[in-house]
Coordinates of C-alpha atoms and ligand atoms in Angstrom, one line a residue:
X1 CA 101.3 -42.1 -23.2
X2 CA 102.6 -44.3 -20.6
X3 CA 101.2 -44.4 -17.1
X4 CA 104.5 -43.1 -15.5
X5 CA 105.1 -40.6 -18.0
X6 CA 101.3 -39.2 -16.9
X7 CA 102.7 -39.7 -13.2
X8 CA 106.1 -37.9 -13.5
X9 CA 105.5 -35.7 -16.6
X10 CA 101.8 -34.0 -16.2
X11 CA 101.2 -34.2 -12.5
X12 CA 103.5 -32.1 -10.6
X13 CA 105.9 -33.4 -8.1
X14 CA 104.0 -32.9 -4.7
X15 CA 101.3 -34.7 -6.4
X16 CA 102.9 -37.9 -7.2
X17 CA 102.4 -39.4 -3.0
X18 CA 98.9 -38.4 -2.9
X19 CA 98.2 -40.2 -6.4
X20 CA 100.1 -43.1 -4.4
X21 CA 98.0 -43.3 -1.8
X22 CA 94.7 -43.3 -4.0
X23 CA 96.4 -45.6 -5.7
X24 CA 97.3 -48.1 -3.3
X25 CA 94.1 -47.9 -1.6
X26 CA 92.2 -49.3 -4.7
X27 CA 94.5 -52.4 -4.0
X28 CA 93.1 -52.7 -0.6
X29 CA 89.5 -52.8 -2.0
X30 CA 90.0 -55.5 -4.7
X31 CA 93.1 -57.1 -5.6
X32 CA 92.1 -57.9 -9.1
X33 CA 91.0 -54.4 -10.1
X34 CA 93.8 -52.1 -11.8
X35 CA 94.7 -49.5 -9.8
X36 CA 95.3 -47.3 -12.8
X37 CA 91.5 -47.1 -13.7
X38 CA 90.4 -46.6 -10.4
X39 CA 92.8 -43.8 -9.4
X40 CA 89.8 -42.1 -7.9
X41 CA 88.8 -44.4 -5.3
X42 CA 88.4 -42.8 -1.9
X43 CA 91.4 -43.5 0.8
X44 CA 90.2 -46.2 3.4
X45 CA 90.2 -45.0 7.3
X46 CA 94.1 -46.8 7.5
X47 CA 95.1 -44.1 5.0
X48 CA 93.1 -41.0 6.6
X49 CA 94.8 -42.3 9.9
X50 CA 98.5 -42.1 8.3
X51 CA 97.3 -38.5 6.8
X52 CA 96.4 -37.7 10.3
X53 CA 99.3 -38.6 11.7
X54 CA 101.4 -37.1 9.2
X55 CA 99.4 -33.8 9.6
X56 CA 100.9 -33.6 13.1
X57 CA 104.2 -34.2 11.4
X58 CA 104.0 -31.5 9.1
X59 CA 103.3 -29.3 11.9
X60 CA 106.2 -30.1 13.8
X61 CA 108.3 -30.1 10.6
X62 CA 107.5 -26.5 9.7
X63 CA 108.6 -25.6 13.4
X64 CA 112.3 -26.8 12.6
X65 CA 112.5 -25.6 8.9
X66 CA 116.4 -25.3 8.2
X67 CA 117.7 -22.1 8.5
X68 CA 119.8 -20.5 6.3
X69 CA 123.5 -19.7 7.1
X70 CA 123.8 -16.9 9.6
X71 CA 124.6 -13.6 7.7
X72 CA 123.2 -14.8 4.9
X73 CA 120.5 -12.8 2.6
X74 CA 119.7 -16.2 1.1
X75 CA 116.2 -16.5 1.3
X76 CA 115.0 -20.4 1.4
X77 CA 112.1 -20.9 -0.5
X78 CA 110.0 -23.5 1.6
X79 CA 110.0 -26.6 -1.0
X80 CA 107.0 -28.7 -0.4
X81 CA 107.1 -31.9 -0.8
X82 CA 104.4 -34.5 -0.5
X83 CA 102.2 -32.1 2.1
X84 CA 99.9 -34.2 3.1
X85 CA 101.6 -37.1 3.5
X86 CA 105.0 -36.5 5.3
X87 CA 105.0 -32.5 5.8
X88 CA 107.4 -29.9 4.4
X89 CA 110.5 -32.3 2.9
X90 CA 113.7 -31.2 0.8
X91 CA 113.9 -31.8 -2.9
X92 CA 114.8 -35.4 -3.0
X93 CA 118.0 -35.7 -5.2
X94 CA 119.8 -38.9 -3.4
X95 CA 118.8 -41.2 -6.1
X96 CA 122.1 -43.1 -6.1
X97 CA 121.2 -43.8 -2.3
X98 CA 117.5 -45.0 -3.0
X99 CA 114.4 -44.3 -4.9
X100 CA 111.0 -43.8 -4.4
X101 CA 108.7 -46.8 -5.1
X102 CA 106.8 -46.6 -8.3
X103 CA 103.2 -46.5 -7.1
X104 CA 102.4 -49.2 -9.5
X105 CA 105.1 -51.3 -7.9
X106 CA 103.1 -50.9 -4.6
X107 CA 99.7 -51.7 -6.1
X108 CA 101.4 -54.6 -7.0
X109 CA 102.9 -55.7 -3.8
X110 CA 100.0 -55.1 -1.7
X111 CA 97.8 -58.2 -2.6
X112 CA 100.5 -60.3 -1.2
X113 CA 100.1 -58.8 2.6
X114 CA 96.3 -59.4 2.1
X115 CA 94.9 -62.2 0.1
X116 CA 97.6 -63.8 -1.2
X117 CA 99.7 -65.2 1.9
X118 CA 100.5 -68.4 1.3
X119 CA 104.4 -69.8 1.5
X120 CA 105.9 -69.9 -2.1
X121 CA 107.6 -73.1 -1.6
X122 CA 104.6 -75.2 0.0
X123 CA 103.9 -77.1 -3.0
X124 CA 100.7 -78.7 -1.9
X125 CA 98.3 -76.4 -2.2
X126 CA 96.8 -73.4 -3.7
X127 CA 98.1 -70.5 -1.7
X128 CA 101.7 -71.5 -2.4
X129 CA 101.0 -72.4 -5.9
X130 CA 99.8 -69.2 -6.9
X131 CA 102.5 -67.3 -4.9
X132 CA 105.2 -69.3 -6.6
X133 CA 103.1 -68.3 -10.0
X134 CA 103.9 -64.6 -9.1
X135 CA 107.4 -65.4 -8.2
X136 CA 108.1 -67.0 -11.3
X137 CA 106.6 -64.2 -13.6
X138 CA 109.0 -62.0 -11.5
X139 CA 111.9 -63.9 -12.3
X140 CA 111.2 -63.8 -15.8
X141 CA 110.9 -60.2 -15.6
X142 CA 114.1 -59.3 -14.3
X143 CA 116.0 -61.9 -16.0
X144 CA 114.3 -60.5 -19.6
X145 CA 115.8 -56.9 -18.3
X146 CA 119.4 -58.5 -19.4
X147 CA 118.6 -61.0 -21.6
X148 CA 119.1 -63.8 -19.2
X149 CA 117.6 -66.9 -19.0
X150 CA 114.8 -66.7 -15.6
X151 CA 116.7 -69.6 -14.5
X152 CA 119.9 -68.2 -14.3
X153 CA 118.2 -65.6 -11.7
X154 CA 119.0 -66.2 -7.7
X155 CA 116.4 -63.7 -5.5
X156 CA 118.6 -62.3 -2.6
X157 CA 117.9 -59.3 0.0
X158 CA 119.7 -56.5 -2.4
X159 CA 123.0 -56.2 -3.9
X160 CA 125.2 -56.3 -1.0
X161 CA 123.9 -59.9 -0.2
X162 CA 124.5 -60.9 -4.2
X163 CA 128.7 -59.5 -4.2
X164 CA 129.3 -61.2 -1.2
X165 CA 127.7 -64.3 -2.7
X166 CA 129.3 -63.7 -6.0
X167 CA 133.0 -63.3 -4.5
X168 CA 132.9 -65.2 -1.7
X169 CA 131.2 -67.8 -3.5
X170 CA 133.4 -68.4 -6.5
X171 CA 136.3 -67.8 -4.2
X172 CA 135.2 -71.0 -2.0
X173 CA 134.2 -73.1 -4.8
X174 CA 137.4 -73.1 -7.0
X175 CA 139.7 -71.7 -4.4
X176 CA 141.2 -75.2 -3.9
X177 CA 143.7 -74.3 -7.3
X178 CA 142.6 -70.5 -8.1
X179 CA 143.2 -68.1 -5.3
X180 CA 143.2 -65.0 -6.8
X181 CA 140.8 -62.0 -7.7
X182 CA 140.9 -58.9 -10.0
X183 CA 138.8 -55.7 -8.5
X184 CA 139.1 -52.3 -8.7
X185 CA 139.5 -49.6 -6.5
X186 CA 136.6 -47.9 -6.9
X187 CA 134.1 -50.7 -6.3
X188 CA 131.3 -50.6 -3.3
X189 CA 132.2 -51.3 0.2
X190 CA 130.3 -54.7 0.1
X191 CA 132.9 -55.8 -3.0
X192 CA 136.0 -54.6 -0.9
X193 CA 135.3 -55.5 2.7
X194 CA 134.4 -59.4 1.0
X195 CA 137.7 -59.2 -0.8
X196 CA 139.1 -58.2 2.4
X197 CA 137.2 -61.3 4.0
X198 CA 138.7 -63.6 1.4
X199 CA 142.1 -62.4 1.9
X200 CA 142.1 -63.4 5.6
X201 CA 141.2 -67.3 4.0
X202 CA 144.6 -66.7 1.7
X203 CA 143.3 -65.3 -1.4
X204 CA 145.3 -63.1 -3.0
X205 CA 143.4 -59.5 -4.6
X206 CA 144.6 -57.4 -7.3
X207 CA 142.9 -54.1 -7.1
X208 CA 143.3 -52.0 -10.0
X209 CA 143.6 -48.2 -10.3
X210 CA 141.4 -46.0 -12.6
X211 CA 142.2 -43.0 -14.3
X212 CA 141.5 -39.1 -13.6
X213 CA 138.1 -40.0 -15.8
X214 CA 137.5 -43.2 -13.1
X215 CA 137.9 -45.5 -16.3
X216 CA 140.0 -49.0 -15.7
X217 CA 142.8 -49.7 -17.8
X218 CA 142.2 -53.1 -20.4
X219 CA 146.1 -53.2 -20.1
X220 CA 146.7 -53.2 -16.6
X221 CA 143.6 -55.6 -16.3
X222 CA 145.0 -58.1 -19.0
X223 CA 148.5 -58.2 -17.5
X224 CA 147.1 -58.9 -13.8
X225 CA 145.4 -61.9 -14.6
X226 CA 147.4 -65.3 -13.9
X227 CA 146.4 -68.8 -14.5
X228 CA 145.1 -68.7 -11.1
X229 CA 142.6 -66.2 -11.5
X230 CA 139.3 -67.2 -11.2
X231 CA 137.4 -63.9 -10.8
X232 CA 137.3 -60.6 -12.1
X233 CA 134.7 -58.2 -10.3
X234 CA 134.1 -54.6 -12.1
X235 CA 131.3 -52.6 -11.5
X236 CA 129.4 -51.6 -14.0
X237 CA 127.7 -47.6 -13.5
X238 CA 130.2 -46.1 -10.5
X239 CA 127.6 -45.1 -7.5
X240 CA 129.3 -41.8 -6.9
X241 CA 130.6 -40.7 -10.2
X242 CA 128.4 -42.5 -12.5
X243 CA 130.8 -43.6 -14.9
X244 CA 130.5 -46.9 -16.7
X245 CA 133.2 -49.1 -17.0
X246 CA 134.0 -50.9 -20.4
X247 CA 131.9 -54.1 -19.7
X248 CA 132.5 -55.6 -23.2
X249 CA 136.1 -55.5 -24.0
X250 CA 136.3 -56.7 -19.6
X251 CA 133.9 -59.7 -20.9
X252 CA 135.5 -60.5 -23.4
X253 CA 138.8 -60.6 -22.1
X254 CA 137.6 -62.6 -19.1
X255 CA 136.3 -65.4 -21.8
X256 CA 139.5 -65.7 -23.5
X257 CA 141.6 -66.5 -20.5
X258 CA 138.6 -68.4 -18.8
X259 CA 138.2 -66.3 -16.2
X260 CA 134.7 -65.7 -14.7
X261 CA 133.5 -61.9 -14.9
X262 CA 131.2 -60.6 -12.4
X263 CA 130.2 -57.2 -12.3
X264 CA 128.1 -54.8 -9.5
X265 CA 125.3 -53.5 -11.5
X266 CA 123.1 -51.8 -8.7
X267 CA 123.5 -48.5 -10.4
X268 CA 123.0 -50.0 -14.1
X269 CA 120.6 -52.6 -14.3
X270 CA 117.9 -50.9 -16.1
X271 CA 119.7 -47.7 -16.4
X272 CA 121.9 -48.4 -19.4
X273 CA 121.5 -51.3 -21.7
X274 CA 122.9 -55.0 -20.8
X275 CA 122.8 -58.1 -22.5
X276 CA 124.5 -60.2 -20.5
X277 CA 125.1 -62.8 -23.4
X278 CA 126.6 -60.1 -26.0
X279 CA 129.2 -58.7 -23.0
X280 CA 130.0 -62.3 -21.7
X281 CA 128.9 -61.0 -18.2
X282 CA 129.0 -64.3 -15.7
X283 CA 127.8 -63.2 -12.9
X284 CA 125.7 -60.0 -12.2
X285 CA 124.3 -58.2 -8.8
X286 CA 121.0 -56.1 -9.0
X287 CA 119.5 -54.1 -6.6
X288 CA 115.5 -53.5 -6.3
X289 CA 115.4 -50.4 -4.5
X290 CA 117.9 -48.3 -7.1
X291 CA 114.9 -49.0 -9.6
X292 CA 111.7 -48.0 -8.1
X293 CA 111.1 -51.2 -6.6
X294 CA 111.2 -52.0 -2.8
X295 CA 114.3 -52.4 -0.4
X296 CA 115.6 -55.1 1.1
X297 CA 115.7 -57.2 -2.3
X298 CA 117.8 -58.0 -5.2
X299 CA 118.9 -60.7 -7.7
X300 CA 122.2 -62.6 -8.3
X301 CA 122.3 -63.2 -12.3
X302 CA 124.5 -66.6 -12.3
X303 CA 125.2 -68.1 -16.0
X304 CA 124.3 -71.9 -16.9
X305 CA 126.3 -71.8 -20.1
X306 CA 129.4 -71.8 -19.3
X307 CA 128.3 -73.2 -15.8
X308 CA 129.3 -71.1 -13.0
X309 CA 129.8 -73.1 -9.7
X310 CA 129.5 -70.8 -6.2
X311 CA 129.6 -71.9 -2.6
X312 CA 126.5 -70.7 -1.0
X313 CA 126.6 -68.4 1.6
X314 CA 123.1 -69.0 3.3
X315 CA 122.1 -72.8 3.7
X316 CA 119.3 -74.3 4.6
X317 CA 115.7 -75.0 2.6
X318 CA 117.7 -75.7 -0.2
X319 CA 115.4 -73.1 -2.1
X320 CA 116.8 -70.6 -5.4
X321 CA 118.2 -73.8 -6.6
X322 CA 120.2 -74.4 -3.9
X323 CA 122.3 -71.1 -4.0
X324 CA 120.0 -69.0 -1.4
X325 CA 118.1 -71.2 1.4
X326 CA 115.4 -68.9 3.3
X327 CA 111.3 -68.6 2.2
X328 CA 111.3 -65.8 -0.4
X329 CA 109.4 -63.1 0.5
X330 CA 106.2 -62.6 -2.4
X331 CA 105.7 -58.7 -2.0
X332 CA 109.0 -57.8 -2.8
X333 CA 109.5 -60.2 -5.0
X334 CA 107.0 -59.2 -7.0
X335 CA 107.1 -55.5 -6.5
X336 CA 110.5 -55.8 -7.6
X337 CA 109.7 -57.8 -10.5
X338 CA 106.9 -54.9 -11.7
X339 CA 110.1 -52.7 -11.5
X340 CA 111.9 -54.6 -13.6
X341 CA 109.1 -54.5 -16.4
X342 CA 108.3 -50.9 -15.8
X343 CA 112.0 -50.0 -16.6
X344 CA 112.5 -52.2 -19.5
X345 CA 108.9 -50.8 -20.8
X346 CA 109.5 -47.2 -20.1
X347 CA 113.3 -47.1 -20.7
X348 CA 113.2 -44.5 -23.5
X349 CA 111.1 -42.5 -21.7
X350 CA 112.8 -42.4 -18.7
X351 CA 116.1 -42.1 -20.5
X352 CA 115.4 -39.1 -22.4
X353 CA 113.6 -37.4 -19.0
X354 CA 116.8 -38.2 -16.9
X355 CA 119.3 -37.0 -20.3
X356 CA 117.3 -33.9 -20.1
X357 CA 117.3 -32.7 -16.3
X358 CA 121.2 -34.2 -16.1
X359 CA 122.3 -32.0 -18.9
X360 CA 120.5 -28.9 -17.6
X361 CA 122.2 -29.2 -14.0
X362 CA 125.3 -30.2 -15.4
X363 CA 125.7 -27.3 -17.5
X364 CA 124.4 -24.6 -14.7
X365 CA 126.5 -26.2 -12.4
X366 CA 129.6 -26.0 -14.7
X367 CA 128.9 -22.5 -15.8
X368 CA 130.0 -21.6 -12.0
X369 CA 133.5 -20.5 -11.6
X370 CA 136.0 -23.4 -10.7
X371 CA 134.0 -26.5 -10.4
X372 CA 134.7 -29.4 -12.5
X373 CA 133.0 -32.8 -13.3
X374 CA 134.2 -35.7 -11.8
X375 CA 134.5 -39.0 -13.9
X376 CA 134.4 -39.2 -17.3
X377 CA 132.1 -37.2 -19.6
X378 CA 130.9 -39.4 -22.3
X379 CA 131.0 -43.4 -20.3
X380 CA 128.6 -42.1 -17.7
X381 CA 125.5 -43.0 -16.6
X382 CA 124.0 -39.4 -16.9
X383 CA 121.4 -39.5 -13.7
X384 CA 124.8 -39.1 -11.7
X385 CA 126.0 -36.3 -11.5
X386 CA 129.2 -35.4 -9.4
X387 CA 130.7 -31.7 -9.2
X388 CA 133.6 -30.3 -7.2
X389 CA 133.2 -26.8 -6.2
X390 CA 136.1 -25.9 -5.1
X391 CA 136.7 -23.2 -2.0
X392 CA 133.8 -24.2 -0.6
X393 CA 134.2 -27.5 1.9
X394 CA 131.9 -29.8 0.7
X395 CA 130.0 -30.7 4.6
X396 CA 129.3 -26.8 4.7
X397 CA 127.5 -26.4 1.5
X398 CA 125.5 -29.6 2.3
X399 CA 124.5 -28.1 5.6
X400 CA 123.7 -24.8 3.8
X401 CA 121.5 -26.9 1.7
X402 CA 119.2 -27.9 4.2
X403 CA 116.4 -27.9 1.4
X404 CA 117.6 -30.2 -0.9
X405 CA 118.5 -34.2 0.3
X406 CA 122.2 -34.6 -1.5
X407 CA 124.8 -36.6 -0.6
X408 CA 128.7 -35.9 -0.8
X409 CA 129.0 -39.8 -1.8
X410 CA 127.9 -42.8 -0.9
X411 CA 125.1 -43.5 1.7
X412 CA 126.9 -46.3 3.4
X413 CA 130.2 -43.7 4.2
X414 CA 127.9 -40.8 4.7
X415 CA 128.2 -40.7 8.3
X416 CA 132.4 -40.4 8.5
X417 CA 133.9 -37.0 7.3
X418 CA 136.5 -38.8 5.7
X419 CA 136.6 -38.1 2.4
X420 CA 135.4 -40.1 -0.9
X421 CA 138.0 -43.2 -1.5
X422 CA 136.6 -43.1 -4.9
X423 CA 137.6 -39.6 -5.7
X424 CA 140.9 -40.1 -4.4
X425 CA 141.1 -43.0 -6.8
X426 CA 140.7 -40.2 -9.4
X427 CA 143.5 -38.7 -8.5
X428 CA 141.6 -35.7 -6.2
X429 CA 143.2 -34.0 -3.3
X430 CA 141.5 -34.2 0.0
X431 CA 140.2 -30.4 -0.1
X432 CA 138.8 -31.4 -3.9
X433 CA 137.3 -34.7 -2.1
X434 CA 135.6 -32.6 0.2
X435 CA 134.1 -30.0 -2.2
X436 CA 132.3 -32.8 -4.1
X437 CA 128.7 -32.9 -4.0
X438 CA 126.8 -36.1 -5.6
X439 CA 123.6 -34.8 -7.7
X440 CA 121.3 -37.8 -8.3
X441 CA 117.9 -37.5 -11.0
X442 CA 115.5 -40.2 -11.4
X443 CA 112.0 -40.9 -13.2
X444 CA 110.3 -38.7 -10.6
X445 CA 112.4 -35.9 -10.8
X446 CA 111.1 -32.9 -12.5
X447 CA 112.4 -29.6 -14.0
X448 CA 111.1 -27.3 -11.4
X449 CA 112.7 -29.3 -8.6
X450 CA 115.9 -28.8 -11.4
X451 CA 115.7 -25.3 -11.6
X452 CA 115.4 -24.7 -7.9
X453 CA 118.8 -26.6 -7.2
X454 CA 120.7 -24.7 -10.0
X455 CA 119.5 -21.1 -8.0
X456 CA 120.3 -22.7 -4.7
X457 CA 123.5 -24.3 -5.5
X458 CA 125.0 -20.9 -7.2
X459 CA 124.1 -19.0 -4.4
X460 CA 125.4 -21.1 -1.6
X461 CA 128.3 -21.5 -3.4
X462 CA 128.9 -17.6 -3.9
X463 CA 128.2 -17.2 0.3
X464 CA 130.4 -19.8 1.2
X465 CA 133.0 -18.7 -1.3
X466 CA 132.4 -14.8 0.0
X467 CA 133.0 -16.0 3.7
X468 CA 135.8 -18.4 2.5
X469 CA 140.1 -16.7 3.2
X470 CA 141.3 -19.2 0.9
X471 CA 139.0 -17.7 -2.0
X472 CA 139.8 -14.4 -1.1
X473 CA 143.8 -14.8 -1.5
X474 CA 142.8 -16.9 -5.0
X475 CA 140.8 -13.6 -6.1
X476 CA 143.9 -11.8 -5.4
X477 CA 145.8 -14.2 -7.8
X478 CA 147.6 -15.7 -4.8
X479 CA 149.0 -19.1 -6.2
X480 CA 147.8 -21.2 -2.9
X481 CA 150.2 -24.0 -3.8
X482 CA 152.9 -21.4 -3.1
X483 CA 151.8 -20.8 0.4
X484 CA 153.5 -22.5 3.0
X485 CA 151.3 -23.1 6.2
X486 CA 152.7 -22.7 9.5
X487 CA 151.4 -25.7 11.8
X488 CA 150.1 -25.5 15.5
Ligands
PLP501 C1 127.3 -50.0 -6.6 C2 126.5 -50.5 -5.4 N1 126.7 -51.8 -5.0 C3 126.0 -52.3 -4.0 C4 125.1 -51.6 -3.3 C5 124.3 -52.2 -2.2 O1 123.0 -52.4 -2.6 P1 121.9 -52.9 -1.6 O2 121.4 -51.6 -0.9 O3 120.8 -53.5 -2.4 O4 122.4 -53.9 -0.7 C6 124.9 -50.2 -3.6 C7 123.9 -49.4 -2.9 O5 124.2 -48.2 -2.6 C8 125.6 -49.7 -4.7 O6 125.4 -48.4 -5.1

């Protein structure tokens, strides 16, 4: 059986952190011993000290447990996670947002803050050469993920870093006689705001609709490319509705009118299969931390064959071929590249573990009265999972859910109450907008945590629902699109 299936299947889920830190402290000790077979080392005194600390933590956390909604009979069951290490913490299903590191990606990253310092790119001596050693196995990791070439790989700081520097850089380089760009919609802030950008310099953006399922249509794609198009930018897996745009027939209609494809692939590199060669796929952002690995890294995938040209955005060093200038930092690089292999080795694994839990939520959740999916059923990447409850505003049930880390979308919009552009995009109303809660499962996530957010989720929804005027008047078969509301 595979490590991570021992990890995330046999221990239970408050157990994984502590097997972290017994893990991680056997890189401390030696670098060259696997932390696997020495799970059972003792903690060093920087570890106790962190358990310390977080001891005081948990104390103070159990002082401002959530409570549940007054005039409630809901009775929150305390979910404990990671005790020792953080205190009492809600279920974490935000996985679209970030995910845990794989303690093996740690272990991994560790002997570069220790004994193996030196600069990557000083090429005279030993301490960079075998720092550039681990940054090149890295490379070849990620780039075998997709069938890449390791030399078509650019190391960046995380996907938001690699769409600017795939639209802004294509833009800039053949913008002198192609000044437009295909999008969607329903792409990531970091795609829109640098289309935005590059329409202030004169470009001119096409950004298509999707349909009620949040699919693109090949049509409407084929007939807004010109002769000067020089990019097309799709994402791949959707980060609040999971659904995964037809990547193939997009390639393959971007090669016959010579059009560079790139596509976003921070929720789908590693999570649903890509060669980039078979879906003619130019240019390709990845994202370390959506994979287990750590944050504040990523990869641009930039073909050689067809050559694409891109302006950089960074200069300096003249390192990452030229495309990315800056000293590459050798623990993420690596931690990230020990992601990369773990998901390409444990894909099945991990895809049947994910199917699983996904299915069993969906379904619960569905089997309440007057939700509804959004996105399509069948393109979706299934560890997303995004439901509309409708009668019940969707900032409510999240702060009746105290106990459970969700998100109503995406992280970087989280803070504004306005709701999901990408819904609307769907075709929702602003009161469906709000009721919509993002479910996201990962490697780490396990059955029990499942079934506790099924019970919770019905629950909350039938309070809210029981407190709610609007549901009332729908129980007494009111048609609320008949109403006509009187304004202040
Ligand atoms: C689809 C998509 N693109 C880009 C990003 C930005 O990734 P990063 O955090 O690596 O900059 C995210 C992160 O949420 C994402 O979901």
């Amino acid at each position: 059986m595979f490590r991570s299936q021992l990890i995330h299947r046999v221990l239970p889920a408050n157990k994984h952190l502590l097997n972290l830190r017994s893990v991680s402290s056997t890189a401390f000790l030696s670098t060259s011993q696997s932390p696997i077979s020495n799970a059972s080392v003792k903690s060093t005194p920087i570890h106790s000290a962190a358990a310390a600390g977080a001891g005081a933590a948990s104390a103070n956390a159990s002082s401002t447990i959530p409570q549940p909604p007054k005039g409630s009979s809901i009775e929150f069951k305390l979910s404990k996670r990671d005790p020792n290490q953080f205190g009492s913490r809600p279920i974490y299903l935000d996985m679209q947002a970030t995910t845990p590191t794989d303690p093996r990606v740690l272990d991994k990253m560790l002997q570069f803050y220790t004994g193996l310092y030196g600069n990557p790119h000083s090429s005279t001596h030993a301490y960079g050469w075998e720092t550039d050693k681990a940054i090149e196995e890295a490379r070849t990791h990620v780039a075998n993920l997709i069938h890449a070439d390791p030399k078509e790989i650019i190391f960046t700081s995380g996907a938001t870093e690699c769409n600017n520097m795939a639209l802004k850089g294509v833009a800039r380089f053949y913008g002198k006689t192609k000044k437009h760009i295909i999008t969607s919609q329903t792409e990531h802030k970091c795609v829109l705001d640098s289309c935005r950008r590059l329409q202030e310099e004169g470009f001119e953006i096409t950004y298509l609709p999707v349909d009620k399922e949040g699919l693109i249509n090949m049509e409407d794609l084929e007939k807004a490319i010109r002769k000067d198009t020089c990019l097309v930018s799709i994402m791949a897996v959707n980060n609040e509705i999971g659904v995964i745009q037809p990547l193939e027939e997009i390639g393959k209609l971007c090669r016959k009118n010579k059009v560079f494809f790139h596509t976003d692939a921070a929720q789908a590199y590693g999570k649903i299969p890509i060669d980039v060669n078979k879906l003619h796929i130019d240019l390709m952002s990845i994202s370390s931390h959506k994979i287990y690995g750590p944050m504040g890294m990523g990869a641009l995938y930039v073909r050689r064959r067809p050559r694409v040209r891109i302006e950089p955005i960074i200069n300096g060093g003249g390192q990452e071929r030229g495309l990315r200038s800056g000293t590459l930092a050798p623990p993420l690089v690596a931690g990230f590249g020990e992601a990369a292999r773990l998901m390409a080795s444990e894909y099945d694994a991990d895809h049947a573990h994910i199917l699983k839990l996904a299915n069993k939520l969906m379904d619960n959740l569905l089997s309440i009265e007057h939700t509804q999916l959004n996105g399509s059923r069948e393109q979706r990447f299934p560890g997303c999972v995004n439901v509309s409850f409708a009668y019940v505003e969707g900032e409510s049930l999240l702060m009746a859910l105290k106990d459970v880390a969700l998100s109503s979308g995406s992280a970087c919009t989280s803070a504004s109450l306005e709701p999901s552009y990408v819904l609307h995009a769907l075709g929702a109303d602003d009161a469906l907008a709000h009721s919509s809660i993002r479910f996201g499962i990962g490697r780490f996530t396990t059955e029990e945590e499942v079934d506790y957010v099924i019970d919770a989720i019905t629950q909350r929804v039938n309070f809210l629902r029981e407190l709610s005027p609007l549901y009332e008047m729908v129980k007494e078969g009111i048609d609320l699109n008949s109403i006509e509301w009187a304004g202040h």
